[in-house]
Coordinates of C-alpha atoms in Angstrom, one line a residue:
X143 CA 46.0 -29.2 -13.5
X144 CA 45.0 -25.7 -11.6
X145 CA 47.8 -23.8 -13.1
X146 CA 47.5 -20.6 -14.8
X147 CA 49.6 -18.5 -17.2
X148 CA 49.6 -15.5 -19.2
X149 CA 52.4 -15.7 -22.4
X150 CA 54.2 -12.3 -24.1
X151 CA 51.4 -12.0 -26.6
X152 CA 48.1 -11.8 -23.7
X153 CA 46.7 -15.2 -24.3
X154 CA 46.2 -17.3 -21.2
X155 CA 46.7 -20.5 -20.3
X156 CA 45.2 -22.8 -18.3
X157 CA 46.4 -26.1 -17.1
X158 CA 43.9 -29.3 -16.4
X159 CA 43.7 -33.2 -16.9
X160 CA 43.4 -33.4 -20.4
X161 CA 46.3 -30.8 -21.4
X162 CA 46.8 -27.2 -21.9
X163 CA 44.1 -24.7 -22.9
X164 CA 44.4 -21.2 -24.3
X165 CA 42.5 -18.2 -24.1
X166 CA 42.7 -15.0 -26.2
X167 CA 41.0 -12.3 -24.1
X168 CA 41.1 -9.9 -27.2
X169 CA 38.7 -12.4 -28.7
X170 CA 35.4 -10.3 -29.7
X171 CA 32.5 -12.1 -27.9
X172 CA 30.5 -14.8 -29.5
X173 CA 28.1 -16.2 -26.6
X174 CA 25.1 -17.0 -28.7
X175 CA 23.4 -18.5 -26.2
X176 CA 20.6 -16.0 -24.5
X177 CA 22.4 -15.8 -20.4
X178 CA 21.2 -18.0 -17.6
X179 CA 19.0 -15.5 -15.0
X180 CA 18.4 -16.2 -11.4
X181 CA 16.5 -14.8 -8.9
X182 CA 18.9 -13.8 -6.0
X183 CA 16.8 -11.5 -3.4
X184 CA 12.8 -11.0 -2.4
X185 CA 12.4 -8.5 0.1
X186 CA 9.4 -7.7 2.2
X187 CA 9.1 -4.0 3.4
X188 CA 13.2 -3.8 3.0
X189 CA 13.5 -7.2 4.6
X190 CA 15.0 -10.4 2.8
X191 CA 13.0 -13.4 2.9
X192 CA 14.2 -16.8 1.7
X193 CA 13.9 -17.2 -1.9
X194 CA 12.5 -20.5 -2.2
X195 CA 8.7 -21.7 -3.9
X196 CA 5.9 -21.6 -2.0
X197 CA 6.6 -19.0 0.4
X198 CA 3.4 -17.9 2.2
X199 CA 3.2 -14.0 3.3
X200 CA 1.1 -12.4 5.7
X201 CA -2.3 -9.7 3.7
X202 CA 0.1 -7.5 5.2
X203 CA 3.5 -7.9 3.8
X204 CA 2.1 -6.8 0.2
X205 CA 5.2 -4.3 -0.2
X206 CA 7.4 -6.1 -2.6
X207 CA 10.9 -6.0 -4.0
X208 CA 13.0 -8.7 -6.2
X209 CA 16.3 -8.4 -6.8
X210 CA 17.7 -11.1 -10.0
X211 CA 21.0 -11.0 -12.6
X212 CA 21.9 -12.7 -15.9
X213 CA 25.5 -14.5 -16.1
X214 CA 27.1 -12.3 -19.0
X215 CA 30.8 -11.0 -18.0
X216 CA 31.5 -9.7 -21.7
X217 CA 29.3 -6.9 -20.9
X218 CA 26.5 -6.8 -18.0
X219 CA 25.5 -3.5 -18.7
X220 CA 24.4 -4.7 -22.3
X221 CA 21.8 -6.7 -20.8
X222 CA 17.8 -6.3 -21.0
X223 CA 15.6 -8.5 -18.3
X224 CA 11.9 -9.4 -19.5
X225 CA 9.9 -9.8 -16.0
X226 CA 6.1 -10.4 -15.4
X227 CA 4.3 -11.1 -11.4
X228 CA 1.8 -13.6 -12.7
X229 CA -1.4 -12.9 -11.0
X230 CA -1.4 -9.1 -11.3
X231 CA 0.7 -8.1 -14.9
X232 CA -1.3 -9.4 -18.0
X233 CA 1.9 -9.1 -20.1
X234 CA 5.6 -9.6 -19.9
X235 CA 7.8 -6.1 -19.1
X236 CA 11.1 -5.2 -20.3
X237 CA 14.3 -3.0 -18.1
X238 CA 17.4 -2.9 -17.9
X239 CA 17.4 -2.6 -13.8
X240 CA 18.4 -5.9 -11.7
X241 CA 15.2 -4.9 -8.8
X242 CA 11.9 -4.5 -9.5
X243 CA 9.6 -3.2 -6.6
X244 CA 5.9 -4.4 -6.6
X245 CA 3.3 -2.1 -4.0
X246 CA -0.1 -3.1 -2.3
X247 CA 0.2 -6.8 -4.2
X248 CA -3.3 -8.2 -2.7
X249 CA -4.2 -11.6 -1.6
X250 CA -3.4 -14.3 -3.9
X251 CA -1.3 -16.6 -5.5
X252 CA 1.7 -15.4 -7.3
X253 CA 4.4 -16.6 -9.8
X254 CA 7.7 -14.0 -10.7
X255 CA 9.2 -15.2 -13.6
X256 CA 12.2 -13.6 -15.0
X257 CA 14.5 -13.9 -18.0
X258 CA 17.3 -12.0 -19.8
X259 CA 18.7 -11.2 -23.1
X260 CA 21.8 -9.8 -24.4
X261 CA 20.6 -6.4 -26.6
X262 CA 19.7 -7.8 -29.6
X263 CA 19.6 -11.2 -29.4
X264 CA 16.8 -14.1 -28.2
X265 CA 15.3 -14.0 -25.0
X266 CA 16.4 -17.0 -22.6
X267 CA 13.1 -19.2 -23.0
X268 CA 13.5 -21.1 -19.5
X269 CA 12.8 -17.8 -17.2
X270 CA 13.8 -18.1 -13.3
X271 CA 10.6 -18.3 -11.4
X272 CA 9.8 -17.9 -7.4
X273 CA 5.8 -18.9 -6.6
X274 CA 4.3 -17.4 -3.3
X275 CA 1.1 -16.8 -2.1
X276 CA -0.4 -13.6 0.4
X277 CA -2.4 -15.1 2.6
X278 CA -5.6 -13.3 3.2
X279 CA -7.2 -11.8 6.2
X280 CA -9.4 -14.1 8.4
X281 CA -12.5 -11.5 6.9
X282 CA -11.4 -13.2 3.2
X283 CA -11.4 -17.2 4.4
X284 CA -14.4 -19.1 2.8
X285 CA -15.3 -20.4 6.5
X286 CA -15.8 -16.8 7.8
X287 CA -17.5 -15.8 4.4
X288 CA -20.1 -18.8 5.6
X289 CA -20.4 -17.2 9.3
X290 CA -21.1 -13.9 7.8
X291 CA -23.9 -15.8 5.4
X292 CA -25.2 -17.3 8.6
X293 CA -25.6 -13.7 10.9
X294 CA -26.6 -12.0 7.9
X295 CA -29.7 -14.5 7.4
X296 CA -30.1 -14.0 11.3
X297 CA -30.1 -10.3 11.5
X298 CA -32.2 -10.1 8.3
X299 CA -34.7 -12.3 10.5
X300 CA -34.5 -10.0 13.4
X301 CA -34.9 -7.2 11.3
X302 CA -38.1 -8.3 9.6
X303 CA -39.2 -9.1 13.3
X304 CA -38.4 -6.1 14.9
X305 CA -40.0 -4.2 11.7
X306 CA -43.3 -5.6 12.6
X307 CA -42.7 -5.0 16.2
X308 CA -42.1 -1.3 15.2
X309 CA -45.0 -1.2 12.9
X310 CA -47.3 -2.1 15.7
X311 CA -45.8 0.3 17.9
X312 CA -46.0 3.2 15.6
X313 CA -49.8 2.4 15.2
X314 CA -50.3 2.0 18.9
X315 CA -48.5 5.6 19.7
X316 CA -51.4 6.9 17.1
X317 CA -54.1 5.5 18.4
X318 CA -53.3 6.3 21.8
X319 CA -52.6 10.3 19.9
X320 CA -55.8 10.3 18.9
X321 CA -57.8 9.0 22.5
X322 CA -55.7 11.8 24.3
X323 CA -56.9 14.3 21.6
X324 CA -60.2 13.4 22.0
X325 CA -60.5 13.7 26.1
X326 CA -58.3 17.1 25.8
X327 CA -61.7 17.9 23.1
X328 CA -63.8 16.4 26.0
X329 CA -62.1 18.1 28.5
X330 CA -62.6 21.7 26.7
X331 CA -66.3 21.1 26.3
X332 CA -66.5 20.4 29.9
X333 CA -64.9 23.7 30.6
X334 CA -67.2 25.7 28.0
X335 CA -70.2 23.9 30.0
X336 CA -68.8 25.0 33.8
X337 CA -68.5 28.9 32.2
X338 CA -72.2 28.4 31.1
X339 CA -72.9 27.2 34.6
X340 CA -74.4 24.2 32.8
X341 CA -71.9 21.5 34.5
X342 CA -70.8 20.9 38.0
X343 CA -67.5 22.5 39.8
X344 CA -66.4 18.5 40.3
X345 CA -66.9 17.6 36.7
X346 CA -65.2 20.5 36.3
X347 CA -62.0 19.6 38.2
X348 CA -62.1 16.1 36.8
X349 CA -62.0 17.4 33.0
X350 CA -59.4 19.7 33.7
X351 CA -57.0 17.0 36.0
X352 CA -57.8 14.6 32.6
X353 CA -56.5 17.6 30.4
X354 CA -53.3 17.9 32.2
X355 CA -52.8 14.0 32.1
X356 CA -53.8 14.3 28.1
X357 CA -50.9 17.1 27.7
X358 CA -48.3 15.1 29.2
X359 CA -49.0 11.8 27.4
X360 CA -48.8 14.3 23.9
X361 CA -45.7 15.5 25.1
X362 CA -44.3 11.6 25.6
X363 CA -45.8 10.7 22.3
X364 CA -44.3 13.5 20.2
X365 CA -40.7 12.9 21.5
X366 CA -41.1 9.1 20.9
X367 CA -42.2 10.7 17.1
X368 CA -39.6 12.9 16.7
X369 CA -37.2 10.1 17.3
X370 CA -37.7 9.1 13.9
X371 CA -36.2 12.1 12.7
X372 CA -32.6 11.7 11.6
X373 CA -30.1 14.5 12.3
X374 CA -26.1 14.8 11.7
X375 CA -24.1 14.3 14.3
X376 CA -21.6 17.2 12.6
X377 CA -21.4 19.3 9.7
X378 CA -20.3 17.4 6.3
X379 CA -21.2 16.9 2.9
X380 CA -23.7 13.6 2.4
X381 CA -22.9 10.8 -0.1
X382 CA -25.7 8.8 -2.1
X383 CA -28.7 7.2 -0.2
X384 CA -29.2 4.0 0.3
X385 CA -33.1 3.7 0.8
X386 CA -36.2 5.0 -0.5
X387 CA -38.8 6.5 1.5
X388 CA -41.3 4.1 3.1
X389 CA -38.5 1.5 3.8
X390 CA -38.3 0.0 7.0
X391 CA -34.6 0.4 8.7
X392 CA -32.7 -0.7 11.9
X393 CA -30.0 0.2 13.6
X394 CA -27.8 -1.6 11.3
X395 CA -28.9 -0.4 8.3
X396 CA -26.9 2.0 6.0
X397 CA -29.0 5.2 5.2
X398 CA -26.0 7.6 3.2
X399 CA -22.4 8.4 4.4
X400 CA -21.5 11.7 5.6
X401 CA -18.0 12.6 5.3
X402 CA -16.1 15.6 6.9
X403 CA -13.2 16.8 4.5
X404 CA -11.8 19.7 5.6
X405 CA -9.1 19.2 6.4
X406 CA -8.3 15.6 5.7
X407 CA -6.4 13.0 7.0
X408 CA -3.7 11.1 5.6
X409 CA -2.6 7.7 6.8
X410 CA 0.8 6.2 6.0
X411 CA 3.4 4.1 7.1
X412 CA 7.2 4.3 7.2
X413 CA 10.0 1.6 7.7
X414 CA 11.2 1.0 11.1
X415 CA 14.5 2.1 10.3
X416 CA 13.1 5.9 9.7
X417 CA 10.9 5.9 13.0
X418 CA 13.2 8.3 14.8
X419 CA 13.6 10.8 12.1
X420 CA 9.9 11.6 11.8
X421 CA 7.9 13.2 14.3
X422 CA 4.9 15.7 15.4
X423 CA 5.2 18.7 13.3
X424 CA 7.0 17.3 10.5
X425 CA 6.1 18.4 7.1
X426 CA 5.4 15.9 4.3
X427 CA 4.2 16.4 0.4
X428 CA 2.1 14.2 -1.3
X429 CA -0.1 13.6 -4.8
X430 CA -3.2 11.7 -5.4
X431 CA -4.1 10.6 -8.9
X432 CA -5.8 12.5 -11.0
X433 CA -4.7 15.8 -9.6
X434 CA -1.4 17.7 -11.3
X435 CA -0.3 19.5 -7.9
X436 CA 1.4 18.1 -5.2
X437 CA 0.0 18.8 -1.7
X438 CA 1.4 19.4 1.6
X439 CA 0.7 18.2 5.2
X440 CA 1.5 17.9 8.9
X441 CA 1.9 14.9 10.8
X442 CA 0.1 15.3 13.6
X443 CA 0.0 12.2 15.2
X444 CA 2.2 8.9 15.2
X445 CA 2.0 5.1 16.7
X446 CA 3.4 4.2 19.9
X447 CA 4.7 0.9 18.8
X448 CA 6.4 -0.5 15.3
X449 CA 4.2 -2.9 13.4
X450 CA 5.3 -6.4 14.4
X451 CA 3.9 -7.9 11.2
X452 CA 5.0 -5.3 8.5
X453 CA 8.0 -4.0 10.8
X454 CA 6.6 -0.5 10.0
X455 CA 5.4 2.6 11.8
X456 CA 2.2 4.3 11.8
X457 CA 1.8 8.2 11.1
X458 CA -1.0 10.4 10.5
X459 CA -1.3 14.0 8.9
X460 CA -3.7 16.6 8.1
X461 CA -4.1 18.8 5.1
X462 CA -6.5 22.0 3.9
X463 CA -8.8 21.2 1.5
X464 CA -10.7 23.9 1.1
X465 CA -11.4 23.6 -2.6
X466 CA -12.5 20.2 -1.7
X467 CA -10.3 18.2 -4.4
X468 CA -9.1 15.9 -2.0
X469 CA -12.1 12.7 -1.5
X470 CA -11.8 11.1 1.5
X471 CA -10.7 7.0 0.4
X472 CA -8.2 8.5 -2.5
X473 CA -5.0 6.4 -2.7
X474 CA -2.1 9.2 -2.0
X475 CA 1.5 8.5 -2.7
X476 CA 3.6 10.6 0.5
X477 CA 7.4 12.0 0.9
X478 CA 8.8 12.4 3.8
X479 CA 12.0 14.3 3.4
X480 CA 14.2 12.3 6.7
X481 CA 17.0 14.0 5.8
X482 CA 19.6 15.8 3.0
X483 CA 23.2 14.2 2.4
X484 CA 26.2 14.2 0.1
X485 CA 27.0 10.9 -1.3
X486 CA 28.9 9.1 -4.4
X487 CA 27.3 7.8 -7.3
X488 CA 28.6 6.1 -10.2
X489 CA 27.8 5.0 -13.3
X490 CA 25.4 1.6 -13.5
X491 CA 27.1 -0.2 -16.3
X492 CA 30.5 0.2 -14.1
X493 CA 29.3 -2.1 -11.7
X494 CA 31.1 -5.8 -11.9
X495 CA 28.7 -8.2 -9.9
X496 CA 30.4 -10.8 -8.1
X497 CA 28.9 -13.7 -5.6
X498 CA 30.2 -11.8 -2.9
X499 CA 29.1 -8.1 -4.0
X500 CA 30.1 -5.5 -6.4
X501 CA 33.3 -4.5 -7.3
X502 CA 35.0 -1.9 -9.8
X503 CA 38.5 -1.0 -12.1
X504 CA 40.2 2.4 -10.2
X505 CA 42.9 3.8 -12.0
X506 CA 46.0 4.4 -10.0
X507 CA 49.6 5.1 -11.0
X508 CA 49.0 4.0 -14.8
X509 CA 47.4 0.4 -13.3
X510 CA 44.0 -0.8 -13.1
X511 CA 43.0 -1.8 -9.4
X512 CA 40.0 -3.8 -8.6
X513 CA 38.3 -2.5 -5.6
X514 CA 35.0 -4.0 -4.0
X515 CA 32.1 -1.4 -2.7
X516 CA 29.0 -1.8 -1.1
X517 CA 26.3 0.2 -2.9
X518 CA 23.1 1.9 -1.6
X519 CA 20.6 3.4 -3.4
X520 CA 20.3 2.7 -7.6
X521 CA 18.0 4.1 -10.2
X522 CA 18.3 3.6 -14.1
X523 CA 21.8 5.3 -14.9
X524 CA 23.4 5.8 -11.5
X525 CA 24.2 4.2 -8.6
X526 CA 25.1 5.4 -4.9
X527 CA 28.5 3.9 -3.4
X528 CA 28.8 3.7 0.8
X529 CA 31.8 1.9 0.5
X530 CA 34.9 1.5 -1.2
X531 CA 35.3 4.3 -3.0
X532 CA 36.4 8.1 -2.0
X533 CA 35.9 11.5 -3.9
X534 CA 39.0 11.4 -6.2
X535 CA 39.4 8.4 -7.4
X536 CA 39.2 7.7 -11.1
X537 CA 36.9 5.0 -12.1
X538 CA 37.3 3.3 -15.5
X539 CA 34.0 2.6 -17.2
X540 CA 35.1 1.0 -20.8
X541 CA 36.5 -2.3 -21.7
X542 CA 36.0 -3.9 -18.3
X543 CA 35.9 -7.4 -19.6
X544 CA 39.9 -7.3 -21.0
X545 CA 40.6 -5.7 -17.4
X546 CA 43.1 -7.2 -14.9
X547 CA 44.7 -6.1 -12.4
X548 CA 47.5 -4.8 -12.2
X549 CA 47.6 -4.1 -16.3
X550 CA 48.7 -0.7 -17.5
X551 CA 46.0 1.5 -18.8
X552 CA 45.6 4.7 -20.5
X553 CA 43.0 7.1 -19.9
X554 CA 41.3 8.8 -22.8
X555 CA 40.0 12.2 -22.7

């Protein structure tokens, strides 16, 4: 038992308790069975978090990334995953990647499900699953929605209150309007009556103190009028209105918006591991939905301190808008070009995974060699190798499953 061998003609043999058993690794495949998947990495903002159910995640760590595989060594590159986030995708997706990202996931509870085929054949009907839930902000908990309710019905009481209180105060500044325009009447006619020598120089002097008294108070009473008047505070364009003439307001109450876009301002954040390559000056590009061209920027300010929660930094940048197509609100999807390099990149489907990384068949002196990388970035075709591999080696890419190494190869042009 535990012994191994490989005879003259290829086929292997393995030792255990109930005799010998032989495999022919020439054998074409004939796993009928659809591959067991498993869900082997969630990250948060490029952090891991334990993959276990019922993970709860701060409103803030919405920034999403799940990395899974499917057990098939005959051929791992002829494998197609079928994915869906229950709680935000209405139907089941289909890729051949092994990480799918999810951005701006809201509060909520969530189920990942995941489960693999090989090309052509059944999908796997028990999928691997992970269920969290985002946490909402203390704004979205039913116990401050019933606060709210409670200061809304008390400001909506002070409101009405100090609408009436207003409403009497308005009629009061009229009334006394009109007295003070009647003794500044009086007041004249007095005058007309001293030129006629038809009134006394003291009634005289009394009208005419009464008249000065009478300006003032109009003066008073037209600046507390004029306070009614409503005037921008800067120079912007005005959104829809939000009462009707006649209405009574407060200080609370939303009359329009007025918004100042140009330039604008873009908001964005960055992991922490790219805060010192960004700073004031920096250009960045960005697009907005709905618009074909891509748009440019400055960053013209940026946060003192990395986002303890998200483990993120805060930028902001401005942009011309002259034309006015950007509107102030619009979700904008930013580069940030940190920095140019050279790097290696190899196929996907050359990849072997292994529990303890990724490893690959280099050809050498006639021989295949296994040799184990570490990999970095990875879209759909290609992936980028930071370890393990040097410009000049010869990577073999077909019939990885007969490899072994050591065994004598022969490259075909």
């Amino acid at each position: 038992s535990g012994a191994a061998l490989r005879d003259r003609s290829g086929h292997l043999w393995f030792g255990s308790s109930h005799g010998a058993i032989r495999i022919d690794p020439n054998t074409p495949d004939t796993q009928e069975n659809p591959p067991p998947t498993y869900i082997t990495r969630m990250r948060v903002f490029d952090h891991d978090v334990p993959v276990q159910s019922g993970l709860q995640l701060s409103y803030k760590q919405n920034l999403l990334e799940f990395d899974f595989v499917a057990i098939y060594l005959s051929a791992p590159h002829a494998v197609e995953y079928h994915y869906r986030l229950e709680g935000m995708d209405e139907e089941w997706r289909t890729t051949t990647q092994r990480s799918i990202p999810y951005g701006s996931v809201p509060p909520g509870k969530y189920r990942f499900a995941v489960t693999a085929r090989t090309r052509g054949g059944d999908w796997n009907p028990e999928p691997a699953t992970l269920e969290f839930t985002i946490l909402p902000p203390f704004w979205g908990t039913w116990w401050f929605r019933l606060v709210a309710v409670g200061c809304t019905m008390l400001v909506v009481g002070l409101v009405i209150r100090r609408r009436v209180l207003n409403a009497r105060k308005e009629l009061g500044h009229r009334q006394e309007f009109s007295r003070r325009l009647i003794e500044s009447q009086e007041a004249e006619r007095k005058r007309q009556l001293f030129e006629q020598k038809l009134a006394s120089e003291e009634e005289y002097e009394i009208a005419v103190n009464q008249l000065n008294i009478v300006k003032a108070d109009i003066i008073i009473i037209q600046a507390q009028i004029a306070k009614t008047e409503i005037r921008a505070p800067f120079d912007g364009t005005i959104g829809l209105r939000h009462v009707s003439e006649g209405s009574y307001i407060s200080p609370t109450t939303r009359i329009t918006t007025l918004q100042d876009n140009q330039p604008v301002k873009i908001d964005f954040t960055i992991p922490e591991k790219y805060a010192a390559a960004v700073k004031k000056g920096d250009r960045i590009g960005f697009t907005v939905e709905g618009v074909a061209r891509k748009f440019e920027g400055t960053v013209y300010a940026v946060e003192a301190r990395i986002d303890a929660a998200t483990r993120t930094m805060h930028l902001r940048a401005l942009s011309p808008n002259s034309d006015g197509v950007l509107i102030p609100g619009a979700f904008a999807n930013v580069e940030v070009v940190f920095k140019e390099k050279e790097t290696l990149a190899i196929p996907a489907f050359a990849l072997i995974p292994e529990l303890k990384g990724q490893r690959v068949f280099l050809y050498k002196n006639g021989k295949a060699e296994s040799q184990s990388v570490e990999i970095g970035t990875r879209t759909d075709e290609r992936v980028e190798v930071t370890q393990g591999l040097a410009p000049g080696d010869t990577l073999i890419t077909s019939a990885l499953l007969q490899l072994r190494p050591g065994m004598t190869v022969r490259p075909v042009e």
